[in-house]
mmCIF file of C-alpha atoms in Angstrom:
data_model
loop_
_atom_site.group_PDB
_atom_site.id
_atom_site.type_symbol
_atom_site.label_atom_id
_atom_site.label_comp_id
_atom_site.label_asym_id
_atom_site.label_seq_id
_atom_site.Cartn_x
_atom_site.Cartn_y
_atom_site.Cartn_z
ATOM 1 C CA UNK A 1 12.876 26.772 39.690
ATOM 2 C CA UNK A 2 13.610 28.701 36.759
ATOM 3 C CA UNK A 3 15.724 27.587 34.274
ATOM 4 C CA UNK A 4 18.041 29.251 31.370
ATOM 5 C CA UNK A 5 17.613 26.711 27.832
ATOM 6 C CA UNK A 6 20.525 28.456 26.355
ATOM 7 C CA UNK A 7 22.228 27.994 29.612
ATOM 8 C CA UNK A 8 21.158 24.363 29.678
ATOM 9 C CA UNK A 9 22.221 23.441 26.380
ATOM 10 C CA UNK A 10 25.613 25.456 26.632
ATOM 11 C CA UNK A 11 26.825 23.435 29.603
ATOM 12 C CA UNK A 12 24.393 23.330 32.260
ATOM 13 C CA UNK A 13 23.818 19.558 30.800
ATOM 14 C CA UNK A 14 27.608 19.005 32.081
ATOM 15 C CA UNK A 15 26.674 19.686 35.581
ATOM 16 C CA UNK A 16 23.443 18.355 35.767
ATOM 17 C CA UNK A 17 23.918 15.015 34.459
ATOM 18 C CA UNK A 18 27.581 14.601 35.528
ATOM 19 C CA UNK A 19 26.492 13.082 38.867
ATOM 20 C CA UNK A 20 24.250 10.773 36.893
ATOM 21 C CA UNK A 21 27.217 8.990 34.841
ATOM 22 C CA UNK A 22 29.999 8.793 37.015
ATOM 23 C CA UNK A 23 30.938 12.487 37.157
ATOM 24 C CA UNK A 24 32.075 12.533 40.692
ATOM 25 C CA UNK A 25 35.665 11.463 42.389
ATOM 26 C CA UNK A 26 35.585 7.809 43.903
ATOM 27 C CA UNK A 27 37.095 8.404 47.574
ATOM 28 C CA UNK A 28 37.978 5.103 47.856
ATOM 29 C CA UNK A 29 41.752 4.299 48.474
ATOM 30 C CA UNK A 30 44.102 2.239 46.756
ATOM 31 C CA UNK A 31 44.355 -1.169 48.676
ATOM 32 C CA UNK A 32 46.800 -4.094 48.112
ATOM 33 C CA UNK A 33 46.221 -7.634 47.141
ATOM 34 C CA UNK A 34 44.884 -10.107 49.813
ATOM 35 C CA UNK A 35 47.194 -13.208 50.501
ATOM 36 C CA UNK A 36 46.094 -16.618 51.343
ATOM 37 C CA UNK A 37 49.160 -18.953 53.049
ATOM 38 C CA UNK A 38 48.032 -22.759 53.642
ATOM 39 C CA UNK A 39 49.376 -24.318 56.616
ATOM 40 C CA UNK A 40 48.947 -27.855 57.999
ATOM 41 C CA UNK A 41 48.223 -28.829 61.391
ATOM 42 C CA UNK A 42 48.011 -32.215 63.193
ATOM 43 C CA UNK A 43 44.483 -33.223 64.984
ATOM 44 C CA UNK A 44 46.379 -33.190 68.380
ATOM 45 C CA UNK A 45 46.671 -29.533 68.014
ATOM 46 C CA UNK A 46 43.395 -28.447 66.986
ATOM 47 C CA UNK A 47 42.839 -30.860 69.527
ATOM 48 C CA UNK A 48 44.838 -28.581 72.464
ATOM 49 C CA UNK A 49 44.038 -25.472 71.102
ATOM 50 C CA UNK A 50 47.715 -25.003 70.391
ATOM 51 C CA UNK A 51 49.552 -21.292 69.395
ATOM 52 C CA UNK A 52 52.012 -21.651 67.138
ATOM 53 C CA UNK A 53 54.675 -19.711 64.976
ATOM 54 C CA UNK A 54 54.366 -19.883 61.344
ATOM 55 C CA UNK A 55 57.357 -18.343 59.067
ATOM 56 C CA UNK A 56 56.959 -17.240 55.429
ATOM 57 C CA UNK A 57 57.909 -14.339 52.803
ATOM 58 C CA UNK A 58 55.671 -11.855 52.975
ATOM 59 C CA UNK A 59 55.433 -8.137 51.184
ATOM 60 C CA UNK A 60 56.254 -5.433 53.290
ATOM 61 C CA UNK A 61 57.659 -2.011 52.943
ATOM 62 C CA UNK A 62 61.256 -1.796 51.553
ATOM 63 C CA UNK A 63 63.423 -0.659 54.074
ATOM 64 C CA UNK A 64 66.223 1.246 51.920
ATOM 65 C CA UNK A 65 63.461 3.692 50.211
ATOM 66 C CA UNK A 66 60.605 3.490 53.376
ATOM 67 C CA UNK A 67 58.108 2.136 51.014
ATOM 68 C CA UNK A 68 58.556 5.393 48.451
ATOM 69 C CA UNK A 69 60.069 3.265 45.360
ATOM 70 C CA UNK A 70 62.541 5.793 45.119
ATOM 71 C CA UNK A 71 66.495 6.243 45.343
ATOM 72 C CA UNK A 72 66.102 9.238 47.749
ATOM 73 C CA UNK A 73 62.801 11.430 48.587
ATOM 74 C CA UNK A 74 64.095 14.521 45.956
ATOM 75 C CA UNK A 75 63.262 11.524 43.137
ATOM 76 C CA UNK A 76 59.571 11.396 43.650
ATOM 77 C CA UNK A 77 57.927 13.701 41.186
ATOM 78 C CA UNK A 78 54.475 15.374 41.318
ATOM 79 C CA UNK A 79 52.575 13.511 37.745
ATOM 80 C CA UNK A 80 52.327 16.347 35.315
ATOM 81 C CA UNK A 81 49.814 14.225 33.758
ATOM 82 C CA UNK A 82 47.261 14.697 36.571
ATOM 83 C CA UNK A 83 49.435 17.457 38.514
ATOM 84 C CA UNK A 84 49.261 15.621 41.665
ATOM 85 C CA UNK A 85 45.292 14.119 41.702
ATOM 86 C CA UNK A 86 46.015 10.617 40.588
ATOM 87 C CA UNK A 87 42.933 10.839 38.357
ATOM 88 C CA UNK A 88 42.140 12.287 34.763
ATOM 89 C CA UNK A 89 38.610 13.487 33.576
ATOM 90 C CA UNK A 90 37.145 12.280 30.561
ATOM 91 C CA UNK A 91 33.766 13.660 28.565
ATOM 92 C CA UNK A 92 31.568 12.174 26.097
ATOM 93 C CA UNK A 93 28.863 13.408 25.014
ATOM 94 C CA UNK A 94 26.049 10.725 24.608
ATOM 95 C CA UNK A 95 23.209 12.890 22.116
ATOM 96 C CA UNK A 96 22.086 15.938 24.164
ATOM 97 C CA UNK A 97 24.310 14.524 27.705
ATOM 98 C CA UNK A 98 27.793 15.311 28.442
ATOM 99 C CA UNK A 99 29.470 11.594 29.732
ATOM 100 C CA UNK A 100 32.151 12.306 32.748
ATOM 101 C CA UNK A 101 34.333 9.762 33.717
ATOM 102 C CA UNK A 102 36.874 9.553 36.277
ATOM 103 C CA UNK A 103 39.640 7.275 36.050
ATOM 104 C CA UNK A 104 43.540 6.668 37.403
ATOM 105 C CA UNK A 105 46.235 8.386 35.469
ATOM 106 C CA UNK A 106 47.601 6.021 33.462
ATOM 107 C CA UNK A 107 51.475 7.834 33.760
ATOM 108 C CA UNK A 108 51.570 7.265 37.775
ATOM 109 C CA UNK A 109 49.293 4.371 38.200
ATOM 110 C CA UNK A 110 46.812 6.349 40.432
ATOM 111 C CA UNK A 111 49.566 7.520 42.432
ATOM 112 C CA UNK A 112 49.870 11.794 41.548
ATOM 113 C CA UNK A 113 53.534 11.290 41.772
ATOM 114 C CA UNK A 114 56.002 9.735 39.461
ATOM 115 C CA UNK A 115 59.791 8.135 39.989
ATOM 116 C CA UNK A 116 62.932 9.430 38.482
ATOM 117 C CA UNK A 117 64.925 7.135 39.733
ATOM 118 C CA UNK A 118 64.093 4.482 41.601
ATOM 119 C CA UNK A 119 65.415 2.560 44.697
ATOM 120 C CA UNK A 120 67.930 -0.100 44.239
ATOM 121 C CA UNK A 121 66.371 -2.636 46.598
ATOM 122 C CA UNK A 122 62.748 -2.572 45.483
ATOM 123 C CA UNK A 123 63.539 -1.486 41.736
ATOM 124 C CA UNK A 124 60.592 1.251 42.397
ATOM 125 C CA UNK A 125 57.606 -1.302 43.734
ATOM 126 C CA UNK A 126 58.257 -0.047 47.400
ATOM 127 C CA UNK A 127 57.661 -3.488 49.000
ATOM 128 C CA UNK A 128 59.825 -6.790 48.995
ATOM 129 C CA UNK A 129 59.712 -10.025 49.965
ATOM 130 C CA UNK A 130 60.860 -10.682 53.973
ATOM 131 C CA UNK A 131 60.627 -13.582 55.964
ATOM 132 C CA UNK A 132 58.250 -12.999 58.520
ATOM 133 C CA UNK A 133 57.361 -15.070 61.975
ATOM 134 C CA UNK A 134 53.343 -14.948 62.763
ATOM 135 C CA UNK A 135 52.085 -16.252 66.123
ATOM 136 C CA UNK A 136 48.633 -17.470 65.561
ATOM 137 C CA UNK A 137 46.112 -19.753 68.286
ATOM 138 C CA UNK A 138 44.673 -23.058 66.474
ATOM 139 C CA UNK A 139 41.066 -22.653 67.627
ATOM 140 C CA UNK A 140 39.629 -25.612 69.320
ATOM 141 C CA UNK A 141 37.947 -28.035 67.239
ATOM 142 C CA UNK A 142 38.305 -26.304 64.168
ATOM 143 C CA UNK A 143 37.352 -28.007 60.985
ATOM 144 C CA UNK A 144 39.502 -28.569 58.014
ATOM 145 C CA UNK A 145 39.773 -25.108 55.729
ATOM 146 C CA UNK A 146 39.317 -22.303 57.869
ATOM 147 C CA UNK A 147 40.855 -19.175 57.805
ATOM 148 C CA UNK A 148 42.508 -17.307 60.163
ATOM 149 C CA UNK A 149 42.682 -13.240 59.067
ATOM 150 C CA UNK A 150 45.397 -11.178 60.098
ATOM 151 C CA UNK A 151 44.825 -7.452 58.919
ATOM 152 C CA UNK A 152 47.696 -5.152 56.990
ATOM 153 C CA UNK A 153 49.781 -8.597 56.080
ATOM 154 C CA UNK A 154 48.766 -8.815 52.836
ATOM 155 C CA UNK A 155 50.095 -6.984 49.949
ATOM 156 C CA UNK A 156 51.833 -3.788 50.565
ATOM 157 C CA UNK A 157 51.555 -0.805 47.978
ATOM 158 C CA UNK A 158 52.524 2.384 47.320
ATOM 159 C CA UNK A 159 50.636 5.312 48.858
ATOM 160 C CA UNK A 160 48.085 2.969 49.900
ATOM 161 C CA UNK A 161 46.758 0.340 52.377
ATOM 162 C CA UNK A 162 48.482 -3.320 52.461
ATOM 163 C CA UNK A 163 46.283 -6.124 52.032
ATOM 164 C CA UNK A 164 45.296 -8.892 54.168
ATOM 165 C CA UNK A 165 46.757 -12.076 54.884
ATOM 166 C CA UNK A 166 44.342 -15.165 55.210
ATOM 167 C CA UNK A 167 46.122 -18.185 56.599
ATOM 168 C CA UNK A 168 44.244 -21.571 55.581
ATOM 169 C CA UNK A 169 44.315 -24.446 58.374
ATOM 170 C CA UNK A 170 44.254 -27.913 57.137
ATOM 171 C CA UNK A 171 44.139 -30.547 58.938
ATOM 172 C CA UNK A 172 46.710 -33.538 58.713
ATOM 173 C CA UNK A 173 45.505 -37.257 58.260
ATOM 174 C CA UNK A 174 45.897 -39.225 61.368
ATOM 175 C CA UNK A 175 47.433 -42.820 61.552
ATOM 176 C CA UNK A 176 44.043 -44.362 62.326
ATOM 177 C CA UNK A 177 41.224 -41.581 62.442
ATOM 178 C CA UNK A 178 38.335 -40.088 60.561
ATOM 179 C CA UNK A 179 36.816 -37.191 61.167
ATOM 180 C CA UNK A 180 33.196 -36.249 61.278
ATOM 181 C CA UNK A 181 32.873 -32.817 63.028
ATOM 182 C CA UNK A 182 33.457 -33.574 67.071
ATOM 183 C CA UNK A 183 33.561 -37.379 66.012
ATOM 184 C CA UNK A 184 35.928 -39.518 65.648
ATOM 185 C CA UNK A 185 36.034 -43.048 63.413
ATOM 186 C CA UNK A 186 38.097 -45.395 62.522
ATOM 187 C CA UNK A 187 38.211 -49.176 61.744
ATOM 188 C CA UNK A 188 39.726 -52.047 64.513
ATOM 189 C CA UNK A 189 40.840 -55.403 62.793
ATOM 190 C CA UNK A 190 40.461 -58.395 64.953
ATOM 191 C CA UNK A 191 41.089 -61.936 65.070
ATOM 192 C CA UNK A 192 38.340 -64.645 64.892
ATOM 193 C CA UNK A 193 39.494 -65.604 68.626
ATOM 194 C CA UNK A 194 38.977 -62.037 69.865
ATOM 195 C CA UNK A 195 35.893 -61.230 68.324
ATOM 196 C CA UNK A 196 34.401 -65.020 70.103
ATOM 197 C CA UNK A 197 36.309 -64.427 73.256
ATOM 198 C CA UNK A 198 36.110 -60.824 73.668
ATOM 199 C CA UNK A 199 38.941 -58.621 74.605
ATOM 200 C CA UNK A 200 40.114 -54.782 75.295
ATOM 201 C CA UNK A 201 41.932 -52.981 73.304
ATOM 202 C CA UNK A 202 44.019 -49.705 74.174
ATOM 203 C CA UNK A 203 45.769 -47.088 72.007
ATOM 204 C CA UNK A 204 47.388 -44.111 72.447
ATOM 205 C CA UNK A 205 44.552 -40.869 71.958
ATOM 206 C CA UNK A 206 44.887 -37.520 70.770
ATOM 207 C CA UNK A 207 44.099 -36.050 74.454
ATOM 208 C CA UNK A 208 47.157 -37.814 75.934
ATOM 209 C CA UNK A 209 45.258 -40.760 77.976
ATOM 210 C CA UNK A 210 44.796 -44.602 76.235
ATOM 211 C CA UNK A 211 41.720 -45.238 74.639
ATOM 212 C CA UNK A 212 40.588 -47.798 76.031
ATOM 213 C CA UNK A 213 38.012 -50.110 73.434
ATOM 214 C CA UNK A 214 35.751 -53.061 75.262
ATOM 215 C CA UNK A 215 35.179 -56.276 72.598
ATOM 216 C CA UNK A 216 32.354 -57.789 73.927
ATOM 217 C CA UNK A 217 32.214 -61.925 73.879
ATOM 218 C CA UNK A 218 30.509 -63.127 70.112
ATOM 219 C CA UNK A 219 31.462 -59.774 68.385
ATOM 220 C CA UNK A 220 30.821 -60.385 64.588
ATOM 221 C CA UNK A 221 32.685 -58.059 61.537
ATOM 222 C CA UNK A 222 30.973 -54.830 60.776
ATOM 223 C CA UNK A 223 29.748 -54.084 63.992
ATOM 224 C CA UNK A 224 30.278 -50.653 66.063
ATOM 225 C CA UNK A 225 31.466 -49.821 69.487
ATOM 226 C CA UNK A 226 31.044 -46.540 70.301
ATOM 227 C CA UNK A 227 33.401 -44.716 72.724
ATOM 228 C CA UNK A 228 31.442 -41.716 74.568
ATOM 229 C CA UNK A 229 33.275 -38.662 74.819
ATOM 230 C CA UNK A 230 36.199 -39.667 73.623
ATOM 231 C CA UNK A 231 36.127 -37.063 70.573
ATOM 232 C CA UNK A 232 37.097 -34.176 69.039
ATOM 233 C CA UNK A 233 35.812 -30.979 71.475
ATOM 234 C CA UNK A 234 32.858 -29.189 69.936
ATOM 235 C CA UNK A 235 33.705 -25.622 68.905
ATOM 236 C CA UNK A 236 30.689 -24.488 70.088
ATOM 237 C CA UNK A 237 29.318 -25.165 73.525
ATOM 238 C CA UNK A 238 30.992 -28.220 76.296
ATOM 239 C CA UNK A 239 32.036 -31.200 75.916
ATOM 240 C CA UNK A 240 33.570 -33.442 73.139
ATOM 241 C CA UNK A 241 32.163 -36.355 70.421
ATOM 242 C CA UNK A 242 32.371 -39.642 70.463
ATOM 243 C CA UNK A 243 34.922 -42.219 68.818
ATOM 244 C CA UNK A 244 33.303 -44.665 66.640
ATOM 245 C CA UNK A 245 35.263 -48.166 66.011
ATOM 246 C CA UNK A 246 34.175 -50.370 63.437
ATOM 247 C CA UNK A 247 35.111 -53.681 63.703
ATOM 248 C CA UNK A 248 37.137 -56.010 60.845
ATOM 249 C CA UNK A 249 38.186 -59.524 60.705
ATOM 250 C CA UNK A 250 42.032 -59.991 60.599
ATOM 251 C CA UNK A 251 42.440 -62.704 58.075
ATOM 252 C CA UNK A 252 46.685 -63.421 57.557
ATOM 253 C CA UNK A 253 47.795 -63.187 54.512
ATOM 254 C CA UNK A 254 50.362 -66.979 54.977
ATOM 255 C CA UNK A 255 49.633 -69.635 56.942
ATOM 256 C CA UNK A 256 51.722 -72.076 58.774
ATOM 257 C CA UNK A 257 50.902 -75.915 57.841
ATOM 258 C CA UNK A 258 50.401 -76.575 61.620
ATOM 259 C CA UNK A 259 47.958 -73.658 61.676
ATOM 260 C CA UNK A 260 45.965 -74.868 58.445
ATOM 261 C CA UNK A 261 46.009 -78.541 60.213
ATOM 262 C CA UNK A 262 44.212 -76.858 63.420
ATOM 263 C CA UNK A 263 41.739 -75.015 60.666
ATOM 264 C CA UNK A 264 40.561 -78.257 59.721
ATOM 265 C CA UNK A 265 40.043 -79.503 62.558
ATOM 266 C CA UNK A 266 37.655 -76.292 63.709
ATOM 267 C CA UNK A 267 35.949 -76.516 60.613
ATOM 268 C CA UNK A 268 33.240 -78.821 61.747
ATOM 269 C CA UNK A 269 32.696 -77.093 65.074
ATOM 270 C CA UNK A 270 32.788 -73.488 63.321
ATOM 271 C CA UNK A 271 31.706 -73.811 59.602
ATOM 272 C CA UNK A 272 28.643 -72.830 58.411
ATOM 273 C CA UNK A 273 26.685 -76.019 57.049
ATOM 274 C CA UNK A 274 25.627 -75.473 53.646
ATOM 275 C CA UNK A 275 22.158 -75.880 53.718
ATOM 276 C CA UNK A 276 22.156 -73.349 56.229
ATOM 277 C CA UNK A 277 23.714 -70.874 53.880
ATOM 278 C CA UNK A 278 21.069 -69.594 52.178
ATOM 279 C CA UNK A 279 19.490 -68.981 55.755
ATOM 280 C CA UNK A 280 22.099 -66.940 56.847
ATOM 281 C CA UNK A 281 21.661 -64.803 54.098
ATOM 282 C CA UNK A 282 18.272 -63.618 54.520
ATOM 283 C CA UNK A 283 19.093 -63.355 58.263
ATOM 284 C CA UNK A 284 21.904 -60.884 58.039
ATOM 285 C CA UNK A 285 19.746 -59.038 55.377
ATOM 286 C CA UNK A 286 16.838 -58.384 57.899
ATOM 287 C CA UNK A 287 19.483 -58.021 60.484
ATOM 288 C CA UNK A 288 21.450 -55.194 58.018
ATOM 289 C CA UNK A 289 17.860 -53.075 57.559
ATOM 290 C CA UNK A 290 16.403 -53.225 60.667
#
């Protein structure tokens, strides 16, 4: 390849080494703002797999001006500034190299066209704020924080592509449950006759049947019963978690002087002696690490 110095030096630097620092025309469009929109939802519909409606004011395209910005369409102006591109050229020259950069017009925003007078309902942004109703399907078993994407419901702009909206699930607390992925926890306070008797307890569940909790005979504080399949449904593959119940002693806050007479009198039969204390102690400590 042969090649002219005096051409090089005259110019042919320009063309050469334009590509090299940003010489050429980005092709990438103008693109709104993405919008995120929290919304809560109770564990009995991510439970059900639920579609619901939400409503909120979103941007759209104004309908008085069609999105333009402008009073009528004989307002919008080709930019003199850039006579229509949307971008200006710069050059610097860096020692022997010739700098081009690209960049929007600063008169018309990027846009190659300018307002003379703009529209009365979107004072020249071409987008407002309209209530809007989205229908959206809770996925089953979803965890607290995800986001649902719904494309071109984001932002809108002028002469270019709206945004996206992201709409944020979280989850509501529930009266008596914990979650832990597909399981469920929560605690079960008992009286002393209960936990030495033994019982069953039932409460109304998330999938619309009784929970239904077995208390075996000598139960003691602290202890677990776990419920199989009685969870939350795992959002990947069959089936559901468990339901974990940890058991507490119901102590009342008043007592009745017949009731503290009747304490008394169990406290022989049920009290632990207190040189047996100190027994007890180690015993629930090996019991608590094995």
């Amino acid at each position: 390849v042969n090649i002219n110095l005096d051409d090089l030096f005259s110019g042919g630097f320009e063309s050469i080494f334009s590509g090299m620092f940003g010489g050429g025309r980005s092709s990438r469009g103008r693109r709104g703002s993405d919008v995120l929109l929290r919304h809560s939802v109770s564990l009995e519909q991510v439970f059900e797999e639920e579609d619901i409606e939400i409503s909120a004011k979103l941007s759209a395209a104004c309908d008085a001006c069609n999105g333009t910005g402008a009073k009528t369409p004989q307002d919008i102006a080709i930019c003199a500034t850039c006579g229509g591109q949307g971008k200006i050229v710069q050059q610097a020259r860096v020692g022997p190299f010739v700098q081009q950069m690209v960049s929007d017009c600063p008169d018309c925003a990027g846009q190659g066209k300018t307002i003379q007078n703009p529209c009365v309902e979107c004072h020249g942004s071409g987008s407002n704020l309209r209530e809007q109703t989205l229908r959206i399907t809770i996925p089953k078993g979803t965890e607290d924080g995800l986001r649902l994407r719904h494309r071109g419901k984001g932002e809108h702009i002028q002469n270019g592509q709206p945004g996206d909206l992201y709409i944020q699930l979280e989850i509501e607390n529930h009266a008596w449950f914990e979650r832990d992925g597909p399981d469920l926890i929560m605690a079960l306070p008992l009286g002393f006759p209960e936990m030495m008797l033994g019982t069953q307890v039932e409460l109304p569940h998330i999938d619309g049947k009784p929970l239904v909790i077995p208390i075996p005979a000598g139960s003691k504080p602290s202890e677990t019963i776990i419920v199989r399949g009685r969870g939350m449904p795992h959002r990947r593959g069959r089936g559901r978690g468990d339901v974990t119940v940890l058991l507490k002693l119901h102590v009342p806050s008043k007592i009745s002087k017949s009731m503290r007479a009747t304490l008394d009198e169990l406290r022989e039969s049920f009290a632990l002696a207190e040189d047996d204390i100190e027994n007890a102690v180690r015993r629930e400590a090996e019991d608590r690490r094995s």
